[in-house]
Amino acid sequence: MGPETARRLGDLSVALAVVWQANPIWMLLLALGTLALALTPAAGLWVNKLLLDALAGGVQGASTPSLVFLLFLQAGVLALGGLLSTLNTALQELLGARVQERLSLRLFAHAAQLPLVAFESPQVQDGLRNAHQEVSGRAVMVWANLLSVLQAVVALAALGGLMLQLGPSLLPLVLLAALPSVLVQRVYAAQGLQMALEHTPLLRLQAYLGALLTTERYAKEVRSFGLERHLGERWQDTHRQHRQAQAGLTTRRSLWSGFALVLSALLMGLAGWGVVERTLQGQLTLGDVGMFLLGASQVQGRLTSLLGGVVSMVQGLTHLRLLFGFLEQPLPEQQGLHEWTEDIVEIEFCNVSYIYPGTGDAGIRNMSFRISRGESLALVGRNGAGKSTLVKLLLGLYQPTSGVIRLNGKDATLYSATSISQRLSTLFQDHAAYHLTVRDNVMLGDVQRPAQPGEIHNALRRARADFVASLPQGIEQQLGAAFAGGVQLSGGQWQRLALGRMLYRSADVLVLDEPGAALDPEAEQQLLNALYTESSDQILVLVSHRLATVRQATLILRLEKGQLAEAGSHEQLMAAGNEYARLFRLQAAGYSSVPAGTEQRVQQV
């Protein structure tokens, strides 16, 4: 047994185990129903022969009651086949939904354990897209294909026994006639799968361009810049590339399929001539001729089902390999077997560096600082200076390439990231806007505890989200235009909800990345003043480009090209007279050198 066959058999066993775990009773009922259905074609064929012979006088002394019995027997066989087919379809759909649920949860759980940096890899994105496509009942389809193969084997055995009664050469000819079409199907199914894999990046780009043109998030900018035609043409170009490759494959498959059908027809004609000749010689009855005409097509159909089922099962296992392969990706080595149970009162970076995997680029180099409870840390610097990387390291989203991050003097890697993250709360610049209720948007900050309306209102009050009181349904208001009754919020309102979500968690460390990005300067300053005051028993970390908002910070770090360029309080950095002082004076000059009444407009710019 080759390694490829062994792997497919392993994947088959995993797929069957998944179906069994979903519902073993439904799985067994589907198997029994499928095997019972396999016997109905031969039974119907034999009853049909008896009926034709009776009508032609081939059954001596045939009476009306016997004909009526045969007619009802034929109807009963047809009804039984229909009922079994309906039952099997229902069971397959029910199993498919259950298996999709189980595999989706496994996929989500695995994806959640991947490091954040993995999601920044195109290869991982391609793998995740392919894996997500395969959770929708593919395992059940493999089980159904296996049953289809078994059903075809049983049906072929029964039908073949009937066909052999008509002559020893007929069955081989009928079986041979089905082979060309099946071989063409197998070859081009494999080529179609290969094309799908090769075009995954192209199809992801096509889907992304389609989302730019159809989703509310991008609607304003697309219309403002008149991008409809440009993006539409780019989507059309990607679609054309895929369509042209697909058209070539379809054309070749159609030509070969046509040739296979002609060859099959010639072989069937040869078999049919043998039946006609034996009938003219009186060796076969009219019922035998009818049995051949119906049976030959059924034998061909069952053989096609058999070989096609094998092809589909192999193809399904190949598709499932995309899912299983993603689920088998090695997860980061579990660090931190201990649970963090104490309050975080001190964070220390000791010569911490971070190198982006696969690039060699350093996001952070030799970073060292310490911050304690009741103090605030501000990170400033140009875009690309390393502020976001440092925040991700602090939050445990990235792991240091070298150096140590200590919490309360203890190496953070000795403790589980999940238990530490419960002590941290974050407001990202590109925060999520959940199209759920206001209540949900806030309580997602800490789903581990039951939602209490009083705590939700308190978080909204601290976030200065006064607009919630004016919503028709208050904290139960559905948000987002995508759902019926949903209210669309402004950028600043969404940010205040995100801030409320951050404050809802009883965290030791608050991390705010550009908290005023969607707020006017006055609102931002009021918000930060309140945070500086209310976080006296917490550690506050702030990332900002507006230096006026970080003046109250206990420690200000100015980063440059991933390194620590300056560190100190606002007064110390101003006294040093270096780049921080120059940038602060530059921003201050911009505010003070404009005519009265325009300061707010300049600050907003």
XYZ file of C-alpha atoms in Angstrom:
605
model
C 0.000 0.000 0.000
C 1.424 3.340 -1.068
C 1.611 6.341 1.276
C -1.095 8.209 -0.674
C -3.533 5.300 -0.351
C -2.704 4.921 3.335
C -3.333 8.613 3.925
C -6.679 8.477 2.123
C -7.751 5.448 4.118
C -6.761 7.335 7.248
C -8.792 10.353 6.137
C -11.726 8.039 5.363
C -11.619 6.573 8.864
C -11.509 10.083 10.360
C -14.441 11.201 8.193
C -16.511 8.158 9.182
C -15.642 8.726 12.843
C -16.867 12.320 12.575
C -20.180 11.148 11.065
C -20.540 8.415 13.707
C -19.936 10.907 16.523
C -22.534 13.249 15.034
C -25.333 10.653 15.286
C -24.631 6.899 15.137
C -28.325 5.943 14.848
C -28.889 8.159 11.812
C -25.694 6.825 10.267
C -26.840 3.193 10.655
C -30.342 3.970 9.373
C -28.824 5.625 6.312
C -26.683 2.539 5.693
C -29.647 0.146 6.014
C -31.870 2.331 3.850
C -29.215 2.559 1.162
C -28.653 -1.207 1.017
C -32.411 -1.876 0.917
C -32.752 0.635 -1.898
C -30.066 -1.261 -3.826
C -32.394 -4.274 -4.228
C -35.402 -2.390 -5.613
C -34.133 -1.999 -9.234
C -33.675 -5.757 -9.709
C -37.014 -6.489 -8.013
C -38.805 -4.002 -10.239
C -37.079 -5.361 -13.327
C -38.125 -8.948 -12.579
C -41.743 -7.969 -11.865
C -41.803 -5.962 -15.103
C -40.594 -9.045 -17.059
C -43.320 -11.206 -15.529
C -45.924 -8.591 -16.374
C -44.825 -8.305 -20.022
C -44.718 -12.070 -20.429
C -48.194 -12.360 -18.955
C -49.575 -9.737 -21.308
C -47.917 -11.416 -24.313
C -49.211 -14.812 -23.374
C -45.845 -15.923 -22.140
C -47.404 -17.014 -18.852
C -49.868 -19.806 -19.565
C -53.291 -19.305 -18.065
C -52.627 -15.770 -16.946
C -55.774 -14.374 -15.333
C -56.952 -10.889 -14.553
C -56.284 -11.327 -10.811
C -52.684 -12.345 -11.489
C -52.172 -9.338 -13.772
C -53.665 -7.045 -11.148
C -51.385 -8.591 -8.521
C -48.324 -8.012 -10.715
C -49.374 -4.408 -11.366
C -49.805 -3.726 -7.644
C -46.531 -5.496 -6.910
C -44.774 -3.271 -9.449
C -46.369 -0.192 -7.895
C -45.318 -1.387 -4.444
C -41.695 -1.801 -5.526
C -41.709 1.702 -7.027
C -43.310 3.163 -3.894
C -40.808 1.412 -1.638
C -37.922 2.763 -3.711
C -39.356 6.271 -3.525
C -39.877 6.101 0.241
C -36.388 4.753 0.861
C -34.881 7.431 -1.371
C -36.800 10.166 0.485
C -35.751 8.753 3.860
C -32.110 8.544 2.808
C -32.144 12.132 1.528
C -33.630 13.389 4.797
C -31.113 11.455 6.901
C -28.244 12.728 4.771
C -29.386 16.343 5.199
C -29.816 15.938 8.958
C -26.425 14.286 9.313
C -24.850 16.930 7.098
C -26.105 19.744 9.320
C -24.888 17.979 12.476
C -21.467 17.193 11.009
C -21.087 20.730 9.655
C -21.734 22.061 13.150
C -19.126 19.773 14.736
C -16.463 20.411 12.100
C -17.108 24.167 12.132
C -16.592 24.262 15.888
C -13.358 22.278 15.513
C -12.187 24.669 12.805
C -13.059 27.744 14.877
C -11.329 26.316 17.944
C -8.196 25.493 15.957
C -8.124 28.905 14.267
C -8.517 30.590 17.656
C -5.379 28.831 18.907
C -3.234 29.931 15.979
C -0.949 32.861 16.772
C -2.003 36.243 15.438
C 1.008 36.334 13.124
C -0.348 33.249 11.329
C -3.384 35.239 10.174
C -1.031 37.715 8.540
C 0.233 34.965 6.184
C -1.383 34.595 2.713
C -0.723 30.855 2.838
C -2.655 30.528 6.094
C -5.475 32.651 4.667
C -5.664 30.379 1.600
C -5.649 27.309 3.825
C -8.334 28.737 6.096
C -10.553 29.618 3.125
C -10.229 26.133 1.666
C -10.810 24.506 5.050
C -13.889 26.637 5.727
C -15.387 25.569 2.406
C -15.017 21.892 3.295
C -16.939 21.892 6.587
C -20.308 22.086 4.804
C -21.226 18.402 4.810
C -18.177 17.083 2.974
C -17.644 14.278 5.525
C -21.267 13.171 5.139
C -20.856 13.258 1.367
C -17.880 10.899 1.683
C -20.036 8.547 3.781
C -22.847 8.878 1.229
C -20.386 8.143 -1.587
C -19.182 5.049 0.243
C -22.789 3.909 0.642
C -23.387 4.697 -3.018
C -20.514 2.393 -3.922
C -21.889 -0.386 -1.701
C -25.387 0.186 -3.075
C -24.072 -0.021 -6.634
C -22.211 -3.256 -5.863
C -25.348 -4.888 -4.408
C -27.544 -3.580 -7.232
C -25.047 -4.718 -9.878
C -24.908 -8.181 -8.370
C -28.708 -8.472 -8.462
C -29.085 -6.925 -11.922
C -26.135 -8.888 -13.270
C -27.757 -12.125 -12.168
C -30.859 -11.248 -14.193
C -28.859 -10.141 -17.235
C -26.838 -13.361 -17.270
C -30.077 -15.253 -17.878
C -30.277 -13.544 -21.282
C -26.826 -14.708 -22.417
C -23.273 -14.829 -21.095
C -21.914 -12.151 -23.468
C -24.491 -9.437 -22.754
C -23.391 -8.409 -19.259
C -19.703 -7.841 -20.180
C -20.745 -5.706 -23.187
C -23.120 -3.613 -21.078
C -20.476 -3.130 -18.376
C -17.840 -2.227 -20.959
C -20.156 0.375 -22.482
C -20.204 2.335 -19.208
C -16.432 2.563 -18.784
C -15.515 5.360 -21.264
C -17.764 7.974 -19.619
C -16.556 7.053 -16.134
C -12.893 7.320 -17.129
C -13.473 10.766 -18.651
C -15.269 11.853 -15.482
C -12.408 10.676 -13.285
C -9.676 12.388 -15.304
C -11.431 15.745 -15.480
C -12.610 15.675 -11.864
C -8.945 15.508 -10.811
C -8.038 18.328 -13.198
C -10.928 20.429 -11.879
C -9.731 20.038 -8.302
C -6.179 20.951 -9.289
C -7.456 24.098 -10.993
C -9.490 25.034 -7.914
C -6.394 24.752 -5.715
C -4.228 26.753 -8.116
C -6.874 29.492 -8.397
C -7.481 29.867 -4.646
C -5.541 33.185 -4.375
C -7.296 34.485 -7.504
C -10.729 33.524 -6.170
C -9.949 35.122 -2.792
C -9.048 38.343 -4.602
C -12.243 38.112 -6.632
C -14.327 37.654 -3.474
C -12.544 40.592 -1.820
C -13.188 42.883 -4.792
C -16.820 41.807 -4.755
C -17.033 42.688 -1.059
C -15.589 46.146 -1.768
C -18.423 46.754 -4.216
C -21.275 45.335 -2.163
C -20.672 45.871 1.560
C -21.667 48.876 3.618
C -18.205 49.282 5.145
C -16.673 50.422 1.845
C -19.756 52.020 0.265
C -18.912 55.642 1.166
C -15.334 55.603 -0.078
C -16.177 53.645 -3.226
C -18.789 56.237 -4.149
C -16.740 59.232 -3.047
C -13.797 58.250 -5.249
C -15.964 56.875 -8.042
C -14.383 53.431 -7.759
C -17.375 51.425 -8.971
C -16.156 51.074 -12.540
C -12.486 50.563 -11.640
C -13.179 47.889 -9.037
C -15.806 46.323 -11.285
C -13.260 46.033 -14.089
C -10.704 44.478 -11.742
C -13.314 41.987 -10.535
C -14.187 41.232 -14.152
C -10.512 40.706 -14.965
C -10.068 38.151 -12.165
C -13.334 36.479 -13.155
C -12.218 36.371 -16.791
C -8.906 34.724 -15.871
C -10.710 32.000 -13.935
C -13.449 31.655 -16.557
C -10.981 31.259 -19.422
C -9.113 28.492 -17.616
C -12.412 26.870 -16.684
C -13.729 27.184 -20.253
C -10.713 25.329 -21.615
C -11.235 22.525 -19.127
C -14.970 22.387 -19.878
C -14.361 22.255 -23.640
C -11.886 19.392 -23.368
C -14.149 17.499 -20.997
C -17.161 17.949 -23.303
C -15.276 16.694 -26.377
C -13.997 13.603 -24.611
C -17.406 12.992 -23.022
C -19.029 13.116 -26.460
C -16.526 10.614 -27.813
C -17.158 8.349 -24.808
C -20.934 8.487 -25.352
C -20.579 7.508 -29.020
C -18.372 4.562 -28.080
C -20.833 3.503 -25.370
C -23.735 3.691 -27.835
C -21.913 1.418 -30.300
C -21.259 -1.187 -27.608
C -24.874 -1.030 -26.428
C -26.059 -1.418 -30.021
C -23.946 -4.533 -30.372
C -25.446 -6.015 -27.197
C -28.948 -5.081 -28.336
C -28.490 -6.824 -31.668
C -27.633 -10.033 -29.803
C -30.912 -9.840 -27.856
C -32.971 -9.163 -30.993
C -31.343 -12.064 -32.808
C -32.057 -14.534 -29.975
C -35.637 -13.274 -29.708
C -36.242 -13.844 -33.428
C -34.920 -17.364 -32.941
C -37.482 -17.913 -30.175
C -34.885 -18.227 -27.425
C -36.062 -15.118 -25.538
C -39.511 -13.765 -24.694
C -40.959 -10.267 -24.979
C -40.461 -9.930 -21.227
C -36.782 -10.788 -21.683
C -36.455 -8.038 -24.295
C -38.081 -5.554 -21.933
C -35.815 -6.715 -19.118
C -32.775 -6.151 -21.350
C -33.862 -2.696 -22.486
C -34.529 -1.528 -18.944
C -31.823 -3.598 -17.298
C -29.026 -2.540 -19.640
C -29.549 1.126 -18.833
C -29.812 0.314 -15.128
C -26.635 -1.761 -15.179
C -24.866 1.096 -16.940
C -26.267 3.531 -14.426
C -25.194 1.410 -11.474
C -21.730 0.851 -12.878
C -21.445 4.573 -13.480
C -22.609 5.105 -9.881
C -20.052 2.580 -8.666
C -17.073 4.046 -10.476
C -18.354 7.594 -10.097
C -18.888 6.969 -6.396
C -15.300 5.816 -6.056
C -14.114 8.891 -7.969
C -16.347 11.184 -5.898
C -15.193 9.552 -2.677
C -11.535 9.979 -3.610
C -12.246 13.551 -4.685
C -14.154 14.163 -1.458
C -11.253 12.792 0.567
C -8.916 15.084 -1.370
C -11.142 18.027 -0.445
C -11.339 16.847 3.156
C -7.541 16.710 3.204
C -7.668 20.526 2.868
C -9.710 20.647 6.072
C -7.818 17.929 7.924
C -4.503 19.393 6.781
C -5.456 22.760 8.275
C -6.632 21.128 11.504
C -3.369 19.166 11.666
C -1.231 22.299 11.434
C 1.035 22.323 14.467
C -0.101 24.777 17.076
C 2.415 26.862 18.996
C 4.020 24.935 21.801
C 1.846 25.403 24.835
C 3.708 27.734 27.123
C 2.648 28.606 30.586
C 1.133 25.619 32.301
C 0.320 27.729 35.355
C -2.792 29.862 35.762
C -2.259 33.532 36.548
C -4.359 34.315 39.639
C -3.023 37.573 41.078
C -3.506 41.202 40.120
C -0.978 42.587 37.657
C 0.776 45.401 39.474
C 3.936 45.666 37.358
C 4.935 45.050 33.738
C 8.588 44.924 32.727
C 10.139 44.468 29.280
C 13.719 43.178 29.513
C 15.669 43.475 26.232
C 12.621 42.317 24.262
C 12.986 41.895 20.500
C 10.511 40.640 17.920
C 11.411 39.478 14.400
C 8.554 39.001 11.937
C 8.530 35.336 10.821
C 9.723 34.710 7.294
C 10.912 38.282 6.730
C 13.812 38.876 9.093
C 12.425 42.371 9.752
C 12.613 43.508 13.345
C 9.413 45.020 14.706
C 10.997 45.690 18.092
C 14.670 45.585 19.096
C 16.077 45.414 22.638
C 13.117 47.131 24.294
C 13.362 47.651 28.071
C 11.052 49.567 30.422
C 8.961 49.114 33.561
C 5.510 50.387 34.486
C 3.570 49.845 37.736
C 0.008 50.076 39.040
C -1.280 53.627 39.238
C 1.090 54.702 36.458
C 0.430 55.378 32.807
C 2.577 54.573 29.780
C 2.348 56.487 26.496
C 3.812 55.205 23.217
C 4.529 57.788 20.542
C 6.392 57.760 17.263
C 5.964 57.800 13.520
C 3.952 55.205 11.653
C 5.952 51.985 11.488
C 8.022 52.888 14.538
C 6.930 49.710 16.350
C 4.114 50.952 18.595
C 1.532 48.387 17.438
C 4.083 45.568 17.644
C 4.932 46.525 21.211
C 1.225 46.577 22.131
C 0.714 43.105 20.607
C 3.672 41.824 22.616
C 2.254 43.349 25.776
C -1.136 41.729 25.100
C 0.431 38.331 24.393
C -0.697 38.343 20.751
C 2.958 38.087 19.722
C 5.653 36.141 21.562
C 9.102 37.740 21.900
C 11.841 36.432 19.648
C 14.282 37.205 22.442
C 14.185 38.852 25.821
C 11.652 38.455 28.626
C 8.349 40.096 29.527
C 7.821 39.978 33.292
C 4.566 40.443 35.177
C 5.059 41.234 38.852
C 8.644 40.101 38.337
C 7.614 36.698 36.918
C 8.294 35.422 33.402
C 4.963 35.734 31.548
C 5.681 32.650 29.426
C 5.330 30.464 32.527
C 1.616 31.277 32.671
C -1.223 30.538 30.280
C -1.954 33.357 27.865
C -5.697 32.947 28.460
C -5.450 33.504 32.200
C -3.246 36.572 31.670
C -5.524 38.027 28.993
C -8.388 38.048 31.507
C -6.414 40.745 33.355
C -6.039 42.930 30.254
C -8.550 45.020 28.347
C -7.994 46.728 25.018
C -9.387 49.370 22.697
C -7.866 48.900 19.248
C -7.737 51.680 16.690
C -9.440 49.378 14.172
C -11.898 48.137 16.777
C -14.786 45.890 15.808
C -18.277 47.275 15.190
C -20.530 44.359 16.108
C -23.904 44.498 14.375
C -25.592 43.200 17.520
C -27.425 44.999 20.315
C -25.820 47.702 22.454
C -25.921 45.244 25.365
C -24.021 42.648 23.322
C -21.457 45.192 22.143
C -20.573 46.003 25.743
C -20.833 42.563 27.360
C -18.505 41.047 24.752
C -15.786 42.726 26.783
C -16.173 39.974 29.376
C -18.397 37.053 28.425
C -17.181 35.036 31.426
C -19.569 36.777 33.805
C -23.358 37.230 33.582
C -24.383 40.520 32.031
C -25.797 42.941 34.603
C -27.649 45.997 33.232
C -26.182 48.168 35.975
C -22.611 47.244 35.034
C -23.348 47.778 31.339
C -24.785 51.238 32.040
C -21.779 52.066 34.232
C -19.343 51.105 31.447
C -21.313 53.226 28.963
C -21.301 56.156 31.412
C -17.537 55.948 31.847
C -17.162 55.793 28.053
C -19.288 58.973 27.737
C -21.697 57.027 25.468
C -24.634 59.299 26.325
C -26.217 58.729 22.899
C -27.433 55.281 24.006
C -30.144 56.908 26.140
C -31.677 58.453 22.995
C -31.888 55.159 21.104
C -35.475 53.838 20.786
C -34.726 50.599 22.653
C -31.793 51.728 24.767
C -29.234 49.005 25.414
C -31.480 46.481 23.624
C -31.260 48.460 20.375
C -30.105 46.455 17.336
C -27.162 48.187 15.661
C -26.009 48.195 12.052
C -27.997 48.732 8.872
C -27.508 45.095 7.849
C -30.392 43.908 10.063
C -34.045 44.901 10.289
C -34.561 47.719 12.778
C -30.836 48.290 13.086
C -29.510 51.786 13.786
C -26.308 52.925 12.110
C -23.884 54.793 14.357
C -21.220 57.359 13.603
C -17.544 56.496 13.855
C -17.270 58.292 17.185
C -20.303 56.476 18.593
C -18.931 53.086 17.562
C -15.650 54.019 19.243
C -17.414 54.959 22.466
C -19.166 51.586 22.439
C -15.786 49.899 21.942
C -14.446 51.932 24.864
C -17.411 50.816 26.960
C -16.593 47.235 26.004
C -13.024 47.742 27.229
C -14.153 49.334 30.504
C -16.764 46.625 31.150
C -13.971 44.168 31.890
C -12.526 44.468 35.379
C -8.946 44.549 34.148
C -5.647 45.413 35.780
C -4.227 46.840 32.552
C -6.028 49.104 30.078
C -4.521 49.455 26.599
C -5.836 52.165 24.266
C -4.592 52.412 20.679
C -5.425 55.876 19.302
C -8.548 56.273 21.477
C -9.359 59.643 19.936
C -9.144 58.569 16.298
C -12.897 59.069 15.775
C -13.448 61.771 18.425
C -13.127 65.515 18.267
C -10.165 66.905 20.276
C -12.303 68.263 23.100
C -14.126 64.951 23.565
C -10.827 63.087 23.366
C -9.217 65.263 26.038
C -12.217 64.897 28.354
C -12.159 61.154 27.867
C -8.440 60.837 28.584
C -8.617 63.123 31.615
C -11.286 60.833 33.047
C -9.233 57.729 32.271
C -6.108 59.174 33.856
C -8.154 59.913 36.980
C -10.203 56.699 37.143
C -7.311 54.314 36.458
C -5.413 55.103 39.639
C -5.499 51.419 40.641
C -4.705 50.152 37.151
C -1.929 50.343 34.580
C -2.884 52.569 31.654
C -1.141 52.162 28.280
C -1.868 54.744 25.604
C -0.808 54.918 21.945
C -1.270 58.312 20.325
C -0.009 60.612 17.598
C -1.382 63.688 19.390
C 1.331 64.549 21.868
C -0.931 66.931 23.781
C -2.962 63.942 24.976
C 0.005 62.142 26.556
C 1.338 64.977 28.721
C -0.120 63.436 31.880
C 1.454 60.013 31.285
C 3.895 58.835 33.934
C 6.265 57.444 31.302
C 6.442 58.383 27.623
C 8.362 56.181 25.184
C 9.215 57.559 21.771
C 9.947 54.736 19.359
C 11.906 54.988 16.150
C 12.498 52.100 13.726
C 11.601 49.559 16.394
C 13.992 50.946 18.989
C 13.578 53.069 22.078
C 14.711 56.570 21.103
C 13.561 58.574 24.156
C 12.012 57.770 27.525
C 10.788 59.926 30.389
C 7.959 62.128 31.570
C 6.683 64.980 29.432
C 8.659 67.495 31.467
C 11.861 65.445 31.225
C 11.549 64.989 27.459
C 10.825 68.675 26.917
C 13.829 69.607 29.028
C 16.020 67.248 26.981
C 15.123 69.211 23.857
C 15.317 66.271 21.445
C 12.878 64.961 18.816
C 9.920 64.654 21.195
C 10.267 68.284 22.221
C 10.571 69.358 18.578
C 7.444 67.435 17.562
C 5.458 68.723 20.544
C 6.373 72.333 19.757
C 5.580 71.722 16.081
C 2.085 70.470 16.915
C 1.544 73.229 19.468
C 2.611 75.842 16.914
C 0.058 74.460 14.492
C -2.680 75.035 17.049
C -1.552 78.519 18.105
C -0.715 80.052 14.713
C -4.256 80.028 13.317
C -6.910 82.732 13.643
C -9.151 82.602 16.678
C -12.112 80.290 16.311
C -10.367 77.824 14.001
C -8.349 75.862 16.567
C -10.860 73.059 16.725
C -10.918 72.650 12.949
C -7.122 72.457 12.835
C -7.057 69.953 15.677
C -9.603 67.796 13.884
C -7.428 67.769 10.780
